[in-house]
Coordinates of N, CA and C in Angstrom, one line a residue:
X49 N 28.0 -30.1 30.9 CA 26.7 -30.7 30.9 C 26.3 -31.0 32.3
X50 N 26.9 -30.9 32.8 CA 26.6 -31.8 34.6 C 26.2 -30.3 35.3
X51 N 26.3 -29.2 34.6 CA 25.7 -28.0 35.3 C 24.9 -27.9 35.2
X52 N 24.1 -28.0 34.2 CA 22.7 -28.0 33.4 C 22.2 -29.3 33.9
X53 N 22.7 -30.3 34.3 CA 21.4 -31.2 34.9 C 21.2 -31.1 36.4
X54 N 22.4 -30.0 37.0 CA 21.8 -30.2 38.3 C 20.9 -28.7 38.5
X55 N 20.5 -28.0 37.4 CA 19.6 -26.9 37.7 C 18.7 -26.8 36.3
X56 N 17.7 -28.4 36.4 CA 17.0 -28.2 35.7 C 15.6 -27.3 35.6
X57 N 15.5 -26.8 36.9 CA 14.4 -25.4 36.8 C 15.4 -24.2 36.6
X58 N 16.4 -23.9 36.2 CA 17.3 -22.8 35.3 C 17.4 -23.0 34.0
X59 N 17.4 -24.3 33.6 CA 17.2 -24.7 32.1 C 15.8 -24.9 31.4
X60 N 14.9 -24.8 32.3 CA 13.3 -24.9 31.8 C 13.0 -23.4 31.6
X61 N 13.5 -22.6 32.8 CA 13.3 -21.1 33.0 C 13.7 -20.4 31.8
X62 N 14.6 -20.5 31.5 CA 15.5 -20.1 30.1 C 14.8 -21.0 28.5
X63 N 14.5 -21.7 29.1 CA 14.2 -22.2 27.4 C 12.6 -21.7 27.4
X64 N 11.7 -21.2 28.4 CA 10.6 -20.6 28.7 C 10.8 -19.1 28.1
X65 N 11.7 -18.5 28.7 CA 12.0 -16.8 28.1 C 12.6 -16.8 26.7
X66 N 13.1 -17.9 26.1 CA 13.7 -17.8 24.6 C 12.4 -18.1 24.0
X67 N 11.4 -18.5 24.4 CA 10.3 -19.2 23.5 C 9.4 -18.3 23.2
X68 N 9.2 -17.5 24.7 CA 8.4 -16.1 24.6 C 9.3 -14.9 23.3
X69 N 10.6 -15.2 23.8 CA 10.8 -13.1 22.6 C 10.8 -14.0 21.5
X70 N 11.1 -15.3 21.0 CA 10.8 -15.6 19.7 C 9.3 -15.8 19.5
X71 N 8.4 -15.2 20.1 CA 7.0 -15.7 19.7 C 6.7 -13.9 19.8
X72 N 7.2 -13.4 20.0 CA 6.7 -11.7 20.1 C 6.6 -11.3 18.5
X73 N 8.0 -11.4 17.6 CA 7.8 -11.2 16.4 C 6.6 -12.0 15.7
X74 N 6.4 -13.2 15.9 CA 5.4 -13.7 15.0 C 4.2 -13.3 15.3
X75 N 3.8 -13.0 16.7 CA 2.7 -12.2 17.4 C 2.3 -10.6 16.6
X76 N 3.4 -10.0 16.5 CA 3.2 -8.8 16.2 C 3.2 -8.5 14.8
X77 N 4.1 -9.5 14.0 CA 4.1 -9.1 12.4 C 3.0 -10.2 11.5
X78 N 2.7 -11.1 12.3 CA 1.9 -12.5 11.6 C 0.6 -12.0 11.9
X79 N 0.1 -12.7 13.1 CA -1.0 -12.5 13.8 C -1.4 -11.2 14.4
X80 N -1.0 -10.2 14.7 CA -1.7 -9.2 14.7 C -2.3 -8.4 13.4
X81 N -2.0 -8.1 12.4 CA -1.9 -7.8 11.4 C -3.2 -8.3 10.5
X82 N -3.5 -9.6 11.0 CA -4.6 -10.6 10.5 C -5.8 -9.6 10.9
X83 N -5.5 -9.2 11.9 CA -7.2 -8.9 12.8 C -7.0 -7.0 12.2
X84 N -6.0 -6.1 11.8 CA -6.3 -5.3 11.4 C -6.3 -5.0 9.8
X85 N -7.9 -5.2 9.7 CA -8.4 -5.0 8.0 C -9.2 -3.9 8.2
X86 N -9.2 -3.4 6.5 CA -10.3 -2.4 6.5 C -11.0 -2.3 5.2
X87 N -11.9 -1.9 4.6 CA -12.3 -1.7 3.3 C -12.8 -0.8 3.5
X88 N -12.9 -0.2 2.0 CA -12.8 1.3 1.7 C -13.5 1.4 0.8
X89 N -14.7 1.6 -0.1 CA -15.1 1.3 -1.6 C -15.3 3.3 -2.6
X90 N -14.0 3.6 -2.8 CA -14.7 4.9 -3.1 C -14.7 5.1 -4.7
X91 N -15.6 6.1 -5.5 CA -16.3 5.7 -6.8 C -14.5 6.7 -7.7
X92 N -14.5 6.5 -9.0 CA -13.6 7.0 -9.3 C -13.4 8.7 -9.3
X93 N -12.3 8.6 -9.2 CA -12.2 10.4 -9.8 C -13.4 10.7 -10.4
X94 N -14.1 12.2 -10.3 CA -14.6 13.1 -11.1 C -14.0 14.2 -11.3
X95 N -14.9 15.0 -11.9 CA -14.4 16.4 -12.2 C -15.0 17.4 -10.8
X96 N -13.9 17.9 -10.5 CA -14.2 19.5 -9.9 C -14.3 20.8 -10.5
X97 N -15.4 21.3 -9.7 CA -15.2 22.7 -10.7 C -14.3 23.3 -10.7
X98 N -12.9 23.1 -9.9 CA -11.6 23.5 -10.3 C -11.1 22.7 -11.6
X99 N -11.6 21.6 -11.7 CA -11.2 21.5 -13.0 C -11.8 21.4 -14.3
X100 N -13.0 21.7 -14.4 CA -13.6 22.6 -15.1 C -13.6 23.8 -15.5
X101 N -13.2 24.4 -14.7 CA -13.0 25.8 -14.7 C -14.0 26.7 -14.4
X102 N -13.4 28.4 -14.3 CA -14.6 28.6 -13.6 C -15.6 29.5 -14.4
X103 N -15.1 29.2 -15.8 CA -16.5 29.6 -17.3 C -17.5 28.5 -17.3
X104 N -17.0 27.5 -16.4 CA -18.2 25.9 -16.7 C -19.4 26.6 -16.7
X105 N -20.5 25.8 -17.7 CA -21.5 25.9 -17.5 C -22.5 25.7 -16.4
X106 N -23.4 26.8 -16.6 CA -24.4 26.2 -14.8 C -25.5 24.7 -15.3
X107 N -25.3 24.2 -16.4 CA -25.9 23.2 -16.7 C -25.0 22.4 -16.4
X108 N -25.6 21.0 -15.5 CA -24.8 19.9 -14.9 C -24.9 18.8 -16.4
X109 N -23.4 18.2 -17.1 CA -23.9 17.2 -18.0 C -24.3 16.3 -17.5
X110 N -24.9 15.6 -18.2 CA -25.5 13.9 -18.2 C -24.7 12.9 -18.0
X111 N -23.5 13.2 -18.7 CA -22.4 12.7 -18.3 C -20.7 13.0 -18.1
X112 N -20.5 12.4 -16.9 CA -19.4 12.9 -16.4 C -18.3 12.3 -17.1
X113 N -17.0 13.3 -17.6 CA -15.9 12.7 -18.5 C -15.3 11.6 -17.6
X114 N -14.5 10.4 -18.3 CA -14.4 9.3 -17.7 C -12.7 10.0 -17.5
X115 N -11.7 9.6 -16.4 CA -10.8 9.2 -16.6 C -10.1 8.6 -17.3
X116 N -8.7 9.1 -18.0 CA -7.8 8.0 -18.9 C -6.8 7.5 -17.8
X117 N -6.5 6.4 -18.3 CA -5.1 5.8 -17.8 C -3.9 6.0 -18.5
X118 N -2.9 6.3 -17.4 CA -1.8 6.6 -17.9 C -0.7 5.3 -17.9
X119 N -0.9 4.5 -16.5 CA -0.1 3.5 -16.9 C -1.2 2.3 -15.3
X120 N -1.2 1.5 -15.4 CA -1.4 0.2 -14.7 C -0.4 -0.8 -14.4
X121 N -1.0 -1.4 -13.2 CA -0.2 -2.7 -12.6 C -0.9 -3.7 -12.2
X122 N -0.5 -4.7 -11.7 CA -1.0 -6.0 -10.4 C -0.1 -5.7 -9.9
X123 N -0.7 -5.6 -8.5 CA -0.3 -5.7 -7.5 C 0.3 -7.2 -7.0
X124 N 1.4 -7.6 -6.2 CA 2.3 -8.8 -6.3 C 2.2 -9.7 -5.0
X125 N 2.3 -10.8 -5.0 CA 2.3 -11.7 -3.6 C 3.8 -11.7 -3.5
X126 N 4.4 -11.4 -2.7 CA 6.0 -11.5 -2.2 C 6.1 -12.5 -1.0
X127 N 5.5 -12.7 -0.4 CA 5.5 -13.9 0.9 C 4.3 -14.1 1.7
X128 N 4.3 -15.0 2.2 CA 3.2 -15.2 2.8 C 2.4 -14.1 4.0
X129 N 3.1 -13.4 4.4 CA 2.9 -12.3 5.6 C 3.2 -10.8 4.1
X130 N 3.6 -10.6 3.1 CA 3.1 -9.6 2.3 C 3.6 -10.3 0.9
X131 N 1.7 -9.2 0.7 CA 1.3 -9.8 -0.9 C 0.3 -8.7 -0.8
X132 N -0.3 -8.4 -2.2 CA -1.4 -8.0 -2.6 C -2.3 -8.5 -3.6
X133 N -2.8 -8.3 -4.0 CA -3.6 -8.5 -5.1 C -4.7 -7.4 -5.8
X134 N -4.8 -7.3 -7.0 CA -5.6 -6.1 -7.2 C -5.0 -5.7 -8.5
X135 N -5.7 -4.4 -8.7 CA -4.9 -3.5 -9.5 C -4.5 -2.2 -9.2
X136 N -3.5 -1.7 -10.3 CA -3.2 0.0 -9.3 C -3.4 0.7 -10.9
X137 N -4.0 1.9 -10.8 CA -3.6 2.3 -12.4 C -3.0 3.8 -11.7
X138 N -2.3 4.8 -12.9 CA -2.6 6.1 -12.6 C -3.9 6.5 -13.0
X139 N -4.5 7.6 -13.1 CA -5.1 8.2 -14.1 C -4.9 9.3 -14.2
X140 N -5.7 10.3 -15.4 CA -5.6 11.8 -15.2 C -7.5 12.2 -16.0
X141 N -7.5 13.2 -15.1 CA -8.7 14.3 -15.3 C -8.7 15.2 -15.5
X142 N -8.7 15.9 -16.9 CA -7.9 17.5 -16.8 C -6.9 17.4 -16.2
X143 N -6.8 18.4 -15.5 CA -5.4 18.6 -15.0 C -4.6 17.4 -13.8
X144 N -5.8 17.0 -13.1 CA -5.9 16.5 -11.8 C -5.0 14.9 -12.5
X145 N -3.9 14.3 -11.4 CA -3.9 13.0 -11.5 C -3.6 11.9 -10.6
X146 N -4.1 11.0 -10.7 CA -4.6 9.8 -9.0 C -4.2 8.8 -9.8
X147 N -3.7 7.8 -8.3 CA -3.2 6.7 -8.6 C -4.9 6.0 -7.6
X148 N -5.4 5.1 -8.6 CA -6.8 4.2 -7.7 C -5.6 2.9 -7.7
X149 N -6.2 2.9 -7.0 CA -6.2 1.5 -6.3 C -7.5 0.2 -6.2
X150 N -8.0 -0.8 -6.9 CA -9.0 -1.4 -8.0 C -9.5 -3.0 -7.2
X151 N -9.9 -3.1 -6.3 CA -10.6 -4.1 -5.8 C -9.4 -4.7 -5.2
X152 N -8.7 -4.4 -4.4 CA -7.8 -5.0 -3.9 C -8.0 -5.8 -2.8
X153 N -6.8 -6.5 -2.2 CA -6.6 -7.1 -1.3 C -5.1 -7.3 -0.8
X154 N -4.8 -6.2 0.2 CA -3.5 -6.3 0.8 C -3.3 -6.9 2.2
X155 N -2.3 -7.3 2.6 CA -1.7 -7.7 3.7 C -2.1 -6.7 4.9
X156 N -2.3 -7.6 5.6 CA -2.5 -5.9 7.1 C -1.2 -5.5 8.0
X157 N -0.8 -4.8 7.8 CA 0.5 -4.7 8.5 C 0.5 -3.4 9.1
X158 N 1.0 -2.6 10.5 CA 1.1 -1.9 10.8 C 2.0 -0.5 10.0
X159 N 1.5 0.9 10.0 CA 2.1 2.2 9.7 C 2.8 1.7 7.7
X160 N 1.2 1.5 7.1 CA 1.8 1.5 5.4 C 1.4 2.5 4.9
X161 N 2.1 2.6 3.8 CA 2.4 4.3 3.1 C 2.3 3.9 1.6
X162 N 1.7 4.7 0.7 CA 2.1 4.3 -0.2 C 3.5 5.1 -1.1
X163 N 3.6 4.5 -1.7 CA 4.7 5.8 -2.9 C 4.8 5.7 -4.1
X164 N 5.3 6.3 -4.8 CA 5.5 6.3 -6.3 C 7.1 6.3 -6.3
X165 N 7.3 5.0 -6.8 CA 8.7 5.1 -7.0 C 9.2 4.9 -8.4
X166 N 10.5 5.2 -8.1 CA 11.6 5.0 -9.8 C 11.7 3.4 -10.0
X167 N 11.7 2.9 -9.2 CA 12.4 1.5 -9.1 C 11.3 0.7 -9.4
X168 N 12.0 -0.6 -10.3 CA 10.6 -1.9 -10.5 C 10.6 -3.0 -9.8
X169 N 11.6 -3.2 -8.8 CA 12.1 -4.1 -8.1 C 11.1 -4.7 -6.3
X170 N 10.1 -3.2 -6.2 CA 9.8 -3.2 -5.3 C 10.3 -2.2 -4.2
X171 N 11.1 -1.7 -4.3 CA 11.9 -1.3 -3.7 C 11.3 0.2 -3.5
X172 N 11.7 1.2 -2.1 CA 11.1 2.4 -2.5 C 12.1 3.7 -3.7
X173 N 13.2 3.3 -3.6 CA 14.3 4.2 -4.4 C 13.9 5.3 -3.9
X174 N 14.0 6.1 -5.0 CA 13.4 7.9 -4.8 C 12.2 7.5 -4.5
X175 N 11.3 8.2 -3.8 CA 9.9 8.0 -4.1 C 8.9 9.1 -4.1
X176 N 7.8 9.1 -4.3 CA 6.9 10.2 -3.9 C 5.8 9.8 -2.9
X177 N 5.8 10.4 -1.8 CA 5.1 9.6 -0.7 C 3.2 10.0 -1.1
X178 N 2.8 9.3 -0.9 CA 1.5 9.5 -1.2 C 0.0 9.7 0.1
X179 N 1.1 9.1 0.9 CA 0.2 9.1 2.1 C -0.2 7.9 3.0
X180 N -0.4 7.8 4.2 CA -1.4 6.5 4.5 C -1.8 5.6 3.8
X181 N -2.1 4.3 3.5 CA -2.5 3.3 3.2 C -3.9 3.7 3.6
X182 N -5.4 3.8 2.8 CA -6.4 3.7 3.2 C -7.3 2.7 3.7
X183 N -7.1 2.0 2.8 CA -7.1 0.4 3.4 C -6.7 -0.8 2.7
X184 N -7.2 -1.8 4.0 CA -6.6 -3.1 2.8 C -7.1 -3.6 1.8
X185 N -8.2 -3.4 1.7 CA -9.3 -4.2 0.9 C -10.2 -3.1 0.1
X186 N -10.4 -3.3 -0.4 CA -11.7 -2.1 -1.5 C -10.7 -1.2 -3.3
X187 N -11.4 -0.2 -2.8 CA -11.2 0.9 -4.2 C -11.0 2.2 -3.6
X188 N -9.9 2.9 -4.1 CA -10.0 3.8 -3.6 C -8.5 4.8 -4.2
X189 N -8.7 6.2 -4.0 CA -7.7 6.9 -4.9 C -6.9 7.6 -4.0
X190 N -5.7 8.0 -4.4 CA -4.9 9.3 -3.9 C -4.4 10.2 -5.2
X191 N -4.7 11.4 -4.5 CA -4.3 12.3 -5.8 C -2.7 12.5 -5.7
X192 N -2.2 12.8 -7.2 CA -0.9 12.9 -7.4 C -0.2 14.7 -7.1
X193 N 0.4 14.9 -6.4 CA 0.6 16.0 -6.9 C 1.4 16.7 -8.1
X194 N 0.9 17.6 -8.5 CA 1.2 18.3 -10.0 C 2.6 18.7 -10.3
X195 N 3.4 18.4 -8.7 CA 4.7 18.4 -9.5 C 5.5 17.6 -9.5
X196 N 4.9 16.2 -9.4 CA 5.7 15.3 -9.7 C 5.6 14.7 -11.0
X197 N 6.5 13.9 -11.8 CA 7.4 13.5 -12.6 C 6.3 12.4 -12.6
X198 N 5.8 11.5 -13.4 CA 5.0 10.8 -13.7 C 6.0 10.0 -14.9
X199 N 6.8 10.6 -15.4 CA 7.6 9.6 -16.5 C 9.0 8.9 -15.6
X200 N 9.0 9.4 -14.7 CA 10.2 8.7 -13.9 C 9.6 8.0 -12.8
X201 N 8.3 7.6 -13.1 CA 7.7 6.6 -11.9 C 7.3 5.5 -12.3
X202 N 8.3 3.9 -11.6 CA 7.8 3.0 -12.7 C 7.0 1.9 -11.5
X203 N 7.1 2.1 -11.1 CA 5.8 1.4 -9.7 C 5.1 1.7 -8.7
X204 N 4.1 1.6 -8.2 CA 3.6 1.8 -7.1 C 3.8 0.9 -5.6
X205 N 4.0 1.3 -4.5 CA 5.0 0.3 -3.6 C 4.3 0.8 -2.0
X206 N 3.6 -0.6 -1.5 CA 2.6 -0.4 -0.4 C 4.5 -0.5 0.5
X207 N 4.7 0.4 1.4 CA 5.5 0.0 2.1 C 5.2 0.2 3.6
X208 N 5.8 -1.0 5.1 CA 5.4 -1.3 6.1 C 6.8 0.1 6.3
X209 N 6.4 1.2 7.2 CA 7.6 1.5 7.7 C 8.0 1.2 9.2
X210 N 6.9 0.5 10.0 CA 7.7 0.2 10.9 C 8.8 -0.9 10.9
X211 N 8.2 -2.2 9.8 CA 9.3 -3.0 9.8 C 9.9 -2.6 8.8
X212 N 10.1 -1.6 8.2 CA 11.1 -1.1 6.6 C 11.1 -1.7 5.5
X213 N 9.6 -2.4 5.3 CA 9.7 -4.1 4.6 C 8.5 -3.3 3.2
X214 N 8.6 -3.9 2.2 CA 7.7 -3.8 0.9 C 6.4 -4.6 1.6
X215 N 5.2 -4.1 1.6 CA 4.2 -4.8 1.6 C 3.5 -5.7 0.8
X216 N 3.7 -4.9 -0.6 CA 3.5 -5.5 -1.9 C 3.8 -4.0 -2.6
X217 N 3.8 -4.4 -4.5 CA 4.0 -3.6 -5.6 C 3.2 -4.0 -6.5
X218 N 3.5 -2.7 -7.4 CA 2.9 -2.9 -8.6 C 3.8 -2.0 -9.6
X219 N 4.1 -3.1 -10.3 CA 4.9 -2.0 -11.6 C 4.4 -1.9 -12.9
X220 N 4.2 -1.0 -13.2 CA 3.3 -0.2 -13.7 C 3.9 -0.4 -15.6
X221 N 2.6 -0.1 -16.5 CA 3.2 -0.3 -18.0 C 2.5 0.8 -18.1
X222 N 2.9 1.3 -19.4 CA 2.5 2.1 -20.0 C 1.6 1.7 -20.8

């Protein structure tokens, strides 16, 4: 103890540099994240003339076939720095099939991805990468590709990969 009182500008110095790298993480995963939002509002799936085919009529209908759902979720609050809120459904259109994503509200976190995973835990397990997170806030779809496994997917899972961390989920019902 008598070392530390006779170099108390060494012990101020040092409790100055511990204060800083513990304030970096909360800087970078808390408060940064706040200021990076985005909204996105895009209208549901339609039909393409690829999926129509290409006997379609040159008469445009009146109305366009709706989307079914294959399975839906809520999206989950896990902590205060990740949560979401919203809905996730699949759907399909003809052939074509998208996971929307339904008035949401996610956490902003740097490099999110979405996936289709096996697991209901949150977790990504096997997954099927879906792509970029489009944004945090709004409506908006990713198409599925046609050769994935739709009966072995039981959630959808916003994941952060720089911190390796779940953003939020949604596990899905049939």
């Amino acid at each position: 103890m008598g070392a530390l009182s006779r170099h108390p500008r060494l012990v101020g110095a040092a409790a100055v540099a511990l204060a800083a790298a513990l304030s970096v993480p909360l800087v970078v995963y808390v408060i940064v994240p706040i200021f990076v939002r985005s909204t996105l509002s895009e209208p549901l799936p339609a039909m393409t003339p690829a999926v129509l085919g290409t006997n379609a009529p040159e008469i445009i209908p009146t109305a366009q076939p709706t989307p079914a759902t294959l399975a839906r979720g809520d999206l989950v609050h896990i902590t205060a720095v990740d949560y979401g809120s919203g809905v996730v459904r699949i759907l399909t259109l003809g052939k074509d099939r998208f996971v929307r994503f339904e008035n949401v509200d996610i956490a902003g976190a740097p490099d999110m991805y979405v996936y289709l995973s096996d697991r209901d835990d949150g977790k990504p397990g096997t997954y099927i990468d879906l792509g970029k997170l489009k944004a945090t806030n709004g409506s908006f779809n990713y198409a599925v590709p046609a050769t994935a496994d739709l009966a072995a997917v039981r959630s959808v899972v916003v994941w952060c990969r720089q911190f390796s961390v779940t953003v939020t989920y949604a596990v899905l019902m049939r």
